[in-house]
């Protein structure tokens, strides 16, 4: 038996209650929240809202990861965005130095938990149903939206790691 950190989420086997076709999405989301929690442990509010070299802040990436995941899940359900979701989108880039990192990570965790519930309840026969995205109604499918939700969330958590390195090159 080896000690140390557990393997990445995709190496731990299937997640219960989630269709095989959606396991990659679920694994990406599990890895994203684990990485977000690990990466931001000890990150202070000042660093969360610092923009090194004009890069997006850690706070933005965390807020956008949760917000975009919520919006993509909405489209996957075949629903339009609410006024509240549109307002949240408009506010994502705002610097809000009073917002704590732990609150942003908690919001991301909550959104990922809702995403996991949606993955569990998504019938496989619905995966290739067409969905319209955004005001322009760009065509996608349930599968396309859910896969993009996983990879997009993971991409922004990766940016948290990069921004942390830019803030403290010694890490």
mmCIF file with all atom_site columns, C-alpha atoms in Angstrom:
data_model
loop_
_atom_site.group_PDB
_atom_site.id
_atom_site.type_symbol
_atom_site.label_atom_id
_atom_site.label_alt_id
_atom_site.label_comp_id
_atom_site.label_asym_id
_atom_site.label_entity_id
_atom_site.label_seq_id
_atom_site.pdbx_PDB_ins_code
_atom_site.Cartn_x
_atom_site.Cartn_y
_atom_site.Cartn_z
_atom_site.occupancy
_atom_site.B_iso_or_equiv
_atom_site.pdbx_formal_charge
_atom_site.auth_seq_id
_atom_site.auth_comp_id
_atom_site.auth_asym_id
_atom_site.auth_atom_id
_atom_site.pdbx_PDB_model_num
ATOM 1   C CA . UNK A 1 1   ? 0.000   0.000  0.000   1.00 0.00 ? 1   UNK A CA 1
ATOM 2   C CA . UNK A 1 2   ? 1.388   3.369  -0.999  1.00 0.00 ? 2   UNK A CA 1
ATOM 3   C CA . UNK A 1 3   ? 1.094   6.532  1.017   1.00 0.00 ? 3   UNK A CA 1
ATOM 4   C CA . UNK A 1 4   ? 0.701   10.053 -0.230  1.00 0.00 ? 4   UNK A CA 1
ATOM 5   C CA . UNK A 1 5   ? -2.067  11.817 -2.048  1.00 0.00 ? 5   UNK A CA 1
ATOM 6   C CA . UNK A 1 6   ? -4.806  9.759  -3.660  1.00 0.00 ? 6   UNK A CA 1
ATOM 7   C CA . UNK A 1 7   ? -4.667  9.267  -7.425  1.00 0.00 ? 7   UNK A CA 1
ATOM 8   C CA . UNK A 1 8   ? -6.479  11.734 -9.628  1.00 0.00 ? 8   UNK A CA 1
ATOM 9   C CA . UNK A 1 9   ? -10.247 11.333 -9.720  1.00 0.00 ? 9   UNK A CA 1
ATOM 10  C CA . UNK A 1 10  ? -10.321 9.555  -13.079 1.00 0.00 ? 10  UNK A CA 1
ATOM 11  C CA . UNK A 1 11  ? -8.045  6.834  -11.677 1.00 0.00 ? 11  UNK A CA 1
ATOM 12  C CA . UNK A 1 12  ? -10.350 6.003  -8.758  1.00 0.00 ? 12  UNK A CA 1
ATOM 13  C CA . UNK A 1 13  ? -12.983 4.174  -10.747 1.00 0.00 ? 13  UNK A CA 1
ATOM 14  C CA . UNK A 1 14  ? -16.532 4.993  -11.711 1.00 0.00 ? 14  UNK A CA 1
ATOM 15  C CA . UNK A 1 15  ? -18.602 7.335  -9.589  1.00 0.00 ? 15  UNK A CA 1
ATOM 16  C CA . UNK A 1 16  ? -21.817 5.692  -8.395  1.00 0.00 ? 16  UNK A CA 1
ATOM 17  C CA . UNK A 1 17  ? -25.059 6.600  -10.099 1.00 0.00 ? 17  UNK A CA 1
ATOM 18  C CA . UNK A 1 18  ? -23.451 8.331  -13.066 1.00 0.00 ? 18  UNK A CA 1
ATOM 19  C CA . UNK A 1 19  ? -23.756 6.865  -16.552 1.00 0.00 ? 19  UNK A CA 1
ATOM 20  C CA . UNK A 1 20  ? -20.557 5.620  -18.172 1.00 0.00 ? 20  UNK A CA 1
ATOM 21  C CA . UNK A 1 21  ? -20.881 8.296  -20.889 1.00 0.00 ? 21  UNK A CA 1
ATOM 22  C CA . UNK A 1 22  ? -20.777 11.027 -18.222 1.00 0.00 ? 22  UNK A CA 1
ATOM 23  C CA . UNK A 1 23  ? -17.948 9.648  -16.067 1.00 0.00 ? 23  UNK A CA 1
ATOM 24  C CA . UNK A 1 24  ? -15.336 11.928 -17.722 1.00 0.00 ? 24  UNK A CA 1
ATOM 25  C CA . UNK A 1 25  ? -17.439 14.968 -16.830 1.00 0.00 ? 25  UNK A CA 1
ATOM 26  C CA . UNK A 1 26  ? -17.936 13.801 -13.246 1.00 0.00 ? 26  UNK A CA 1
ATOM 27  C CA . UNK A 1 27  ? -14.248 13.012 -12.820 1.00 0.00 ? 27  UNK A CA 1
ATOM 28  C CA . UNK A 1 28  ? -13.253 16.447 -14.178 1.00 0.00 ? 28  UNK A CA 1
ATOM 29  C CA . UNK A 1 29  ? -15.595 18.168 -11.729 1.00 0.00 ? 29  UNK A CA 1
ATOM 30  C CA . UNK A 1 30  ? -14.412 16.101 -8.752  1.00 0.00 ? 30  UNK A CA 1
ATOM 31  C CA . UNK A 1 31  ? -10.794 16.856 -9.660  1.00 0.00 ? 31  UNK A CA 1
ATOM 32  C CA . UNK A 1 32  ? -11.594 20.553 -10.109 1.00 0.00 ? 32  UNK A CA 1
ATOM 33  C CA . UNK A 1 33  ? -13.028 21.013 -6.619  1.00 0.00 ? 33  UNK A CA 1
ATOM 34  C CA . UNK A 1 34  ? -10.261 18.963 -5.010  1.00 0.00 ? 34  UNK A CA 1
ATOM 35  C CA . UNK A 1 35  ? -7.635  21.034 -6.828  1.00 0.00 ? 35  UNK A CA 1
ATOM 36  C CA . UNK A 1 36  ? -9.398  24.309 -5.994  1.00 0.00 ? 36  UNK A CA 1
ATOM 37  C CA . UNK A 1 37  ? -9.502  23.448 -2.306  1.00 0.00 ? 37  UNK A CA 1
ATOM 38  C CA . UNK A 1 38  ? -5.856  22.315 -2.272  1.00 0.00 ? 38  UNK A CA 1
ATOM 39  C CA . UNK A 1 39  ? -4.553  25.248 -4.302  1.00 0.00 ? 39  UNK A CA 1
ATOM 40  C CA . UNK A 1 40  ? -6.380  27.939 -2.365  1.00 0.00 ? 40  UNK A CA 1
ATOM 41  C CA . UNK A 1 41  ? -5.652  26.663 1.129   1.00 0.00 ? 41  UNK A CA 1
ATOM 42  C CA . UNK A 1 42  ? -3.925  29.589 2.794   1.00 0.00 ? 42  UNK A CA 1
ATOM 43  C CA . UNK A 1 43  ? -4.512  32.056 -0.062  1.00 0.00 ? 43  UNK A CA 1
ATOM 44  C CA . UNK A 1 44  ? -5.452  35.384 1.432   1.00 0.00 ? 44  UNK A CA 1
ATOM 45  C CA . UNK A 1 45  ? -8.030  37.815 0.149   1.00 0.00 ? 45  UNK A CA 1
ATOM 46  C CA . UNK A 1 46  ? -5.365  40.213 -1.108  1.00 0.00 ? 46  UNK A CA 1
ATOM 47  C CA . UNK A 1 47  ? -3.728  37.560 -3.300  1.00 0.00 ? 47  UNK A CA 1
ATOM 48  C CA . UNK A 1 48  ? -7.123  36.333 -4.498  1.00 0.00 ? 48  UNK A CA 1
ATOM 49  C CA . UNK A 1 49  ? -7.823  39.735 -6.025  1.00 0.00 ? 49  UNK A CA 1
ATOM 50  C CA . UNK A 1 50  ? -4.315  40.564 -7.283  1.00 0.00 ? 50  UNK A CA 1
ATOM 51  C CA . UNK A 1 51  ? -3.834  40.537 -11.050 1.00 0.00 ? 51  UNK A CA 1
ATOM 52  C CA . UNK A 1 52  ? -0.213  39.614 -11.816 1.00 0.00 ? 52  UNK A CA 1
ATOM 53  C CA . UNK A 1 53  ? 0.864   40.992 -15.182 1.00 0.00 ? 53  UNK A CA 1
ATOM 54  C CA . UNK A 1 54  ? -2.771  41.851 -16.004 1.00 0.00 ? 54  UNK A CA 1
ATOM 55  C CA . UNK A 1 55  ? -3.791  38.189 -15.734 1.00 0.00 ? 55  UNK A CA 1
ATOM 56  C CA . UNK A 1 56  ? -7.229  37.376 -14.415 1.00 0.00 ? 56  UNK A CA 1
ATOM 57  C CA . UNK A 1 57  ? -7.381  37.080 -10.632 1.00 0.00 ? 57  UNK A CA 1
ATOM 58  C CA . UNK A 1 58  ? -7.831  33.884 -8.648  1.00 0.00 ? 58  UNK A CA 1
ATOM 59  C CA . UNK A 1 59  ? -11.132 35.331 -7.463  1.00 0.00 ? 59  UNK A CA 1
ATOM 60  C CA . UNK A 1 60  ? -12.302 35.741 -11.052 1.00 0.00 ? 60  UNK A CA 1
ATOM 61  C CA . UNK A 1 61  ? -11.372 32.167 -11.986 1.00 0.00 ? 61  UNK A CA 1
ATOM 62  C CA . UNK A 1 62  ? -13.174 30.703 -8.980  1.00 0.00 ? 62  UNK A CA 1
ATOM 63  C CA . UNK A 1 63  ? -16.258 32.874 -9.488  1.00 0.00 ? 63  UNK A CA 1
ATOM 64  C CA . UNK A 1 64  ? -16.330 32.241 -13.243 1.00 0.00 ? 64  UNK A CA 1
ATOM 65  C CA . UNK A 1 65  ? -15.847 28.476 -12.818 1.00 0.00 ? 65  UNK A CA 1
ATOM 66  C CA . UNK A 1 66  ? -18.953 28.324 -10.623 1.00 0.00 ? 66  UNK A CA 1
ATOM 67  C CA . UNK A 1 67  ? -20.983 30.772 -12.696 1.00 0.00 ? 67  UNK A CA 1
ATOM 68  C CA . UNK A 1 68  ? -20.210 29.260 -16.081 1.00 0.00 ? 68  UNK A CA 1
ATOM 69  C CA . UNK A 1 69  ? -20.859 25.756 -14.740 1.00 0.00 ? 69  UNK A CA 1
ATOM 70  C CA . UNK A 1 70  ? -24.262 26.915 -13.507 1.00 0.00 ? 70  UNK A CA 1
ATOM 71  C CA . UNK A 1 71  ? -25.067 28.478 -16.895 1.00 0.00 ? 71  UNK A CA 1
ATOM 72  C CA . UNK A 1 72  ? -23.950 25.425 -18.868 1.00 0.00 ? 72  UNK A CA 1
ATOM 73  C CA . UNK A 1 73  ? -26.081 23.176 -16.661 1.00 0.00 ? 73  UNK A CA 1
ATOM 74  C CA . UNK A 1 74  ? -29.053 25.455 -17.310 1.00 0.00 ? 74  UNK A CA 1
ATOM 75  C CA . UNK A 1 75  ? -28.602 25.191 -21.076 1.00 0.00 ? 75  UNK A CA 1
ATOM 76  C CA . UNK A 1 76  ? -28.150 21.402 -20.806 1.00 0.00 ? 76  UNK A CA 1
ATOM 77  C CA . UNK A 1 77  ? -31.568 21.221 -19.120 1.00 0.00 ? 77  UNK A CA 1
ATOM 78  C CA . UNK A 1 78  ? -33.013 23.142 -22.068 1.00 0.00 ? 78  UNK A CA 1
ATOM 79  C CA . UNK A 1 79  ? -33.729 26.241 -19.988 1.00 0.00 ? 79  UNK A CA 1
ATOM 80  C CA . UNK A 1 80  ? -32.987 29.921 -20.541 1.00 0.00 ? 80  UNK A CA 1
ATOM 81  C CA . UNK A 1 81  ? -30.814 31.884 -18.148 1.00 0.00 ? 81  UNK A CA 1
ATOM 82  C CA . UNK A 1 82  ? -32.586 33.751 -15.379 1.00 0.00 ? 82  UNK A CA 1
ATOM 83  C CA . UNK A 1 83  ? -32.152 37.453 -14.722 1.00 0.00 ? 83  UNK A CA 1
ATOM 84  C CA . UNK A 1 84  ? -30.121 36.472 -11.649 1.00 0.00 ? 84  UNK A CA 1
ATOM 85  C CA . UNK A 1 85  ? -27.742 34.373 -13.765 1.00 0.00 ? 85  UNK A CA 1
ATOM 86  C CA . UNK A 1 86  ? -27.326 37.216 -16.278 1.00 0.00 ? 86  UNK A CA 1
ATOM 87  C CA . UNK A 1 87  ? -26.549 39.650 -13.452 1.00 0.00 ? 87  UNK A CA 1
ATOM 88  C CA . UNK A 1 88  ? -24.010 37.207 -11.982 1.00 0.00 ? 88  UNK A CA 1
ATOM 89  C CA . UNK A 1 89  ? -22.341 36.898 -15.392 1.00 0.00 ? 89  UNK A CA 1
ATOM 90  C CA . UNK A 1 90  ? -22.077 40.676 -15.690 1.00 0.00 ? 90  UNK A CA 1
ATOM 91  C CA . UNK A 1 91  ? -20.512 40.874 -12.216 1.00 0.00 ? 91  UNK A CA 1
ATOM 92  C CA . UNK A 1 92  ? -17.962 38.060 -12.625 1.00 0.00 ? 92  UNK A CA 1
ATOM 93  C CA . UNK A 1 93  ? -15.077 40.311 -13.675 1.00 0.00 ? 93  UNK A CA 1
ATOM 94  C CA . UNK A 1 94  ? -15.623 42.847 -10.910 1.00 0.00 ? 94  UNK A CA 1
ATOM 95  C CA . UNK A 1 95  ? -12.884 43.001 -8.318  1.00 0.00 ? 95  UNK A CA 1
ATOM 96  C CA . UNK A 1 96  ? -14.516 42.365 -4.968  1.00 0.00 ? 96  UNK A CA 1
ATOM 97  C CA . UNK A 1 97  ? -11.689 42.360 -2.423  1.00 0.00 ? 97  UNK A CA 1
ATOM 98  C CA . UNK A 1 98  ? -14.144 41.886 0.430   1.00 0.00 ? 98  UNK A CA 1
ATOM 99  C CA . UNK A 1 99  ? -15.082 38.422 -0.859  1.00 0.00 ? 99  UNK A CA 1
ATOM 100 C CA . UNK A 1 100 ? -13.106 35.673 0.853   1.00 0.00 ? 100 UNK A CA 1
ATOM 101 C CA . UNK A 1 101 ? -11.497 32.791 -1.061  1.00 0.00 ? 101 UNK A CA 1
ATOM 102 C CA . UNK A 1 102 ? -13.291 30.277 1.152   1.00 0.00 ? 102 UNK A CA 1
ATOM 103 C CA . UNK A 1 103 ? -16.649 31.744 0.091   1.00 0.00 ? 103 UNK A CA 1
ATOM 104 C CA . UNK A 1 104 ? -15.742 31.434 -3.596  1.00 0.00 ? 104 UNK A CA 1
ATOM 105 C CA . UNK A 1 105 ? -14.570 27.841 -3.148  1.00 0.00 ? 105 UNK A CA 1
ATOM 106 C CA . UNK A 1 106 ? -17.746 27.030 -1.192  1.00 0.00 ? 106 UNK A CA 1
ATOM 107 C CA . UNK A 1 107 ? -19.858 28.440 -4.036  1.00 0.00 ? 107 UNK A CA 1
ATOM 108 C CA . UNK A 1 108 ? -17.893 26.329 -6.519  1.00 0.00 ? 108 UNK A CA 1
ATOM 109 C CA . UNK A 1 109 ? -18.386 23.216 -4.366  1.00 0.00 ? 109 UNK A CA 1
ATOM 110 C CA . UNK A 1 110 ? -22.126 23.879 -4.142  1.00 0.00 ? 110 UNK A CA 1
ATOM 111 C CA . UNK A 1 111 ? -22.367 24.303 -7.911  1.00 0.00 ? 111 UNK A CA 1
ATOM 112 C CA . UNK A 1 112 ? -20.371 21.125 -8.508  1.00 0.00 ? 112 UNK A CA 1
ATOM 113 C CA . UNK A 1 113 ? -22.667 19.223 -6.132  1.00 0.00 ? 113 UNK A CA 1
ATOM 114 C CA . UNK A 1 114 ? -25.670 20.431 -8.157  1.00 0.00 ? 114 UNK A CA 1
ATOM 115 C CA . UNK A 1 115 ? -23.852 19.409 -11.331 1.00 0.00 ? 115 UNK A CA 1
ATOM 116 C CA . UNK A 1 116 ? -23.245 15.924 -9.961  1.00 0.00 ? 116 UNK A CA 1
ATOM 117 C CA . UNK A 1 117 ? -26.946 15.598 -9.125  1.00 0.00 ? 117 UNK A CA 1
ATOM 118 C CA . UNK A 1 118 ? -27.800 16.701 -12.654 1.00 0.00 ? 118 UNK A CA 1
ATOM 119 C CA . UNK A 1 119 ? -25.357 14.171 -14.115 1.00 0.00 ? 119 UNK A CA 1
ATOM 120 C CA . UNK A 1 120 ? -26.996 11.423 -12.051 1.00 0.00 ? 120 UNK A CA 1
ATOM 121 C CA . UNK A 1 121 ? -30.444 12.388 -13.303 1.00 0.00 ? 121 UNK A CA 1
ATOM 122 C CA . UNK A 1 122 ? -29.523 12.867 -16.981 1.00 0.00 ? 122 UNK A CA 1
ATOM 123 C CA . UNK A 1 123 ? -30.878 9.953  -19.023 1.00 0.00 ? 123 UNK A CA 1
ATOM 124 C CA . UNK A 1 124 ? -28.376 8.593  -21.540 1.00 0.00 ? 124 UNK A CA 1
ATOM 125 C CA . UNK A 1 125 ? -31.029 8.724  -24.260 1.00 0.00 ? 125 UNK A CA 1
ATOM 126 C CA . UNK A 1 126 ? -31.114 12.523 -23.825 1.00 0.00 ? 126 UNK A CA 1
ATOM 127 C CA . UNK A 1 127 ? -27.372 13.069 -24.366 1.00 0.00 ? 127 UNK A CA 1
ATOM 128 C CA . UNK A 1 128 ? -27.647 13.801 -28.071 1.00 0.00 ? 128 UNK A CA 1
ATOM 129 C CA . UNK A 1 129 ? -30.693 16.058 -27.823 1.00 0.00 ? 129 UNK A CA 1
ATOM 130 C CA . UNK A 1 130 ? -30.103 19.487 -29.314 1.00 0.00 ? 130 UNK A CA 1
ATOM 131 C CA . UNK A 1 131 ? -29.811 22.462 -27.008 1.00 0.00 ? 131 UNK A CA 1
ATOM 132 C CA . UNK A 1 132 ? -29.541 26.167 -27.799 1.00 0.00 ? 132 UNK A CA 1
ATOM 133 C CA . UNK A 1 133 ? -26.753 28.133 -26.117 1.00 0.00 ? 133 UNK A CA 1
ATOM 134 C CA . UNK A 1 134 ? -26.848 31.817 -25.311 1.00 0.00 ? 134 UNK A CA 1
ATOM 135 C CA . UNK A 1 135 ? -28.949 34.594 -26.724 1.00 0.00 ? 135 UNK A CA 1
ATOM 136 C CA . UNK A 1 136 ? -27.768 33.699 -30.219 1.00 0.00 ? 136 UNK A CA 1
ATOM 137 C CA . UNK A 1 137 ? -29.029 30.143 -29.751 1.00 0.00 ? 137 UNK A CA 1
ATOM 138 C CA . UNK A 1 138 ? -25.822 28.441 -30.882 1.00 0.00 ? 138 UNK A CA 1
ATOM 139 C CA . UNK A 1 139 ? -26.472 24.726 -31.425 1.00 0.00 ? 139 UNK A CA 1
ATOM 140 C CA . UNK A 1 140 ? -25.081 22.119 -29.062 1.00 0.00 ? 140 UNK A CA 1
ATOM 141 C CA . UNK A 1 141 ? -26.263 18.936 -27.396 1.00 0.00 ? 141 UNK A CA 1
ATOM 142 C CA . UNK A 1 142 ? -26.767 17.852 -23.819 1.00 0.00 ? 142 UNK A CA 1
ATOM 143 C CA . UNK A 1 143 ? -23.571 15.777 -24.133 1.00 0.00 ? 143 UNK A CA 1
ATOM 144 C CA . UNK A 1 144 ? -21.633 18.695 -25.645 1.00 0.00 ? 144 UNK A CA 1
ATOM 145 C CA . UNK A 1 145 ? -22.731 21.085 -22.915 1.00 0.00 ? 145 UNK A CA 1
ATOM 146 C CA . UNK A 1 146 ? -21.936 18.666 -20.102 1.00 0.00 ? 146 UNK A CA 1
ATOM 147 C CA . UNK A 1 147 ? -18.514 17.754 -21.524 1.00 0.00 ? 147 UNK A CA 1
ATOM 148 C CA . UNK A 1 148 ? -17.717 21.425 -22.016 1.00 0.00 ? 148 UNK A CA 1
ATOM 149 C CA . UNK A 1 149 ? -18.862 22.113 -18.443 1.00 0.00 ? 149 UNK A CA 1
ATOM 150 C CA . UNK A 1 150 ? -16.299 19.641 -17.116 1.00 0.00 ? 150 UNK A CA 1
ATOM 151 C CA . UNK A 1 151 ? -13.391 20.796 -19.245 1.00 0.00 ? 151 UNK A CA 1
ATOM 152 C CA . UNK A 1 152 ? -14.165 24.501 -18.829 1.00 0.00 ? 152 UNK A CA 1
ATOM 153 C CA . UNK A 1 153 ? -14.316 24.185 -15.043 1.00 0.00 ? 153 UNK A CA 1
ATOM 154 C CA . UNK A 1 154 ? -11.028 22.269 -15.025 1.00 0.00 ? 154 UNK A CA 1
ATOM 155 C CA . UNK A 1 155 ? -9.411  24.876 -17.286 1.00 0.00 ? 155 UNK A CA 1
ATOM 156 C CA . UNK A 1 156 ? -10.214 27.722 -14.901 1.00 0.00 ? 156 UNK A CA 1
ATOM 157 C CA . UNK A 1 157 ? -8.954  25.819 -11.872 1.00 0.00 ? 157 UNK A CA 1
ATOM 158 C CA . UNK A 1 158 ? -5.739  25.233 -13.829 1.00 0.00 ? 158 UNK A CA 1
ATOM 159 C CA . UNK A 1 159 ? -5.549  28.992 -14.269 1.00 0.00 ? 159 UNK A CA 1
ATOM 160 C CA . UNK A 1 160 ? -5.764  29.363 -10.482 1.00 0.00 ? 160 UNK A CA 1
ATOM 161 C CA . UNK A 1 161 ? -2.587  27.283 -10.280 1.00 0.00 ? 161 UNK A CA 1
ATOM 162 C CA . UNK A 1 162 ? -0.854  29.411 -12.913 1.00 0.00 ? 162 UNK A CA 1
ATOM 163 C CA . UNK A 1 163 ? -1.896  32.672 -11.246 1.00 0.00 ? 163 UNK A CA 1
ATOM 164 C CA . UNK A 1 164 ? -0.592  31.414 -7.905  1.00 0.00 ? 164 UNK A CA 1
ATOM 165 C CA . UNK A 1 165 ? 2.782   30.708 -9.526  1.00 0.00 ? 165 UNK A CA 1
ATOM 166 C CA . UNK A 1 166 ? 2.817   34.209 -11.005 1.00 0.00 ? 166 UNK A CA 1
ATOM 167 C CA . UNK A 1 167 ? 2.071   35.691 -7.567  1.00 0.00 ? 167 UNK A CA 1
ATOM 168 C CA . UNK A 1 168 ? 4.811   33.626 -5.933  1.00 0.00 ? 168 UNK A CA 1
ATOM 169 C CA . UNK A 1 169 ? 7.276   32.270 -8.508  1.00 0.00 ? 169 UNK A CA 1
ATOM 170 C CA . UNK A 1 170 ? 8.983   30.225 -5.781  1.00 0.00 ? 170 UNK A CA 1
ATOM 171 C CA . UNK A 1 171 ? 6.010   27.845 -5.503  1.00 0.00 ? 171 UNK A CA 1
#
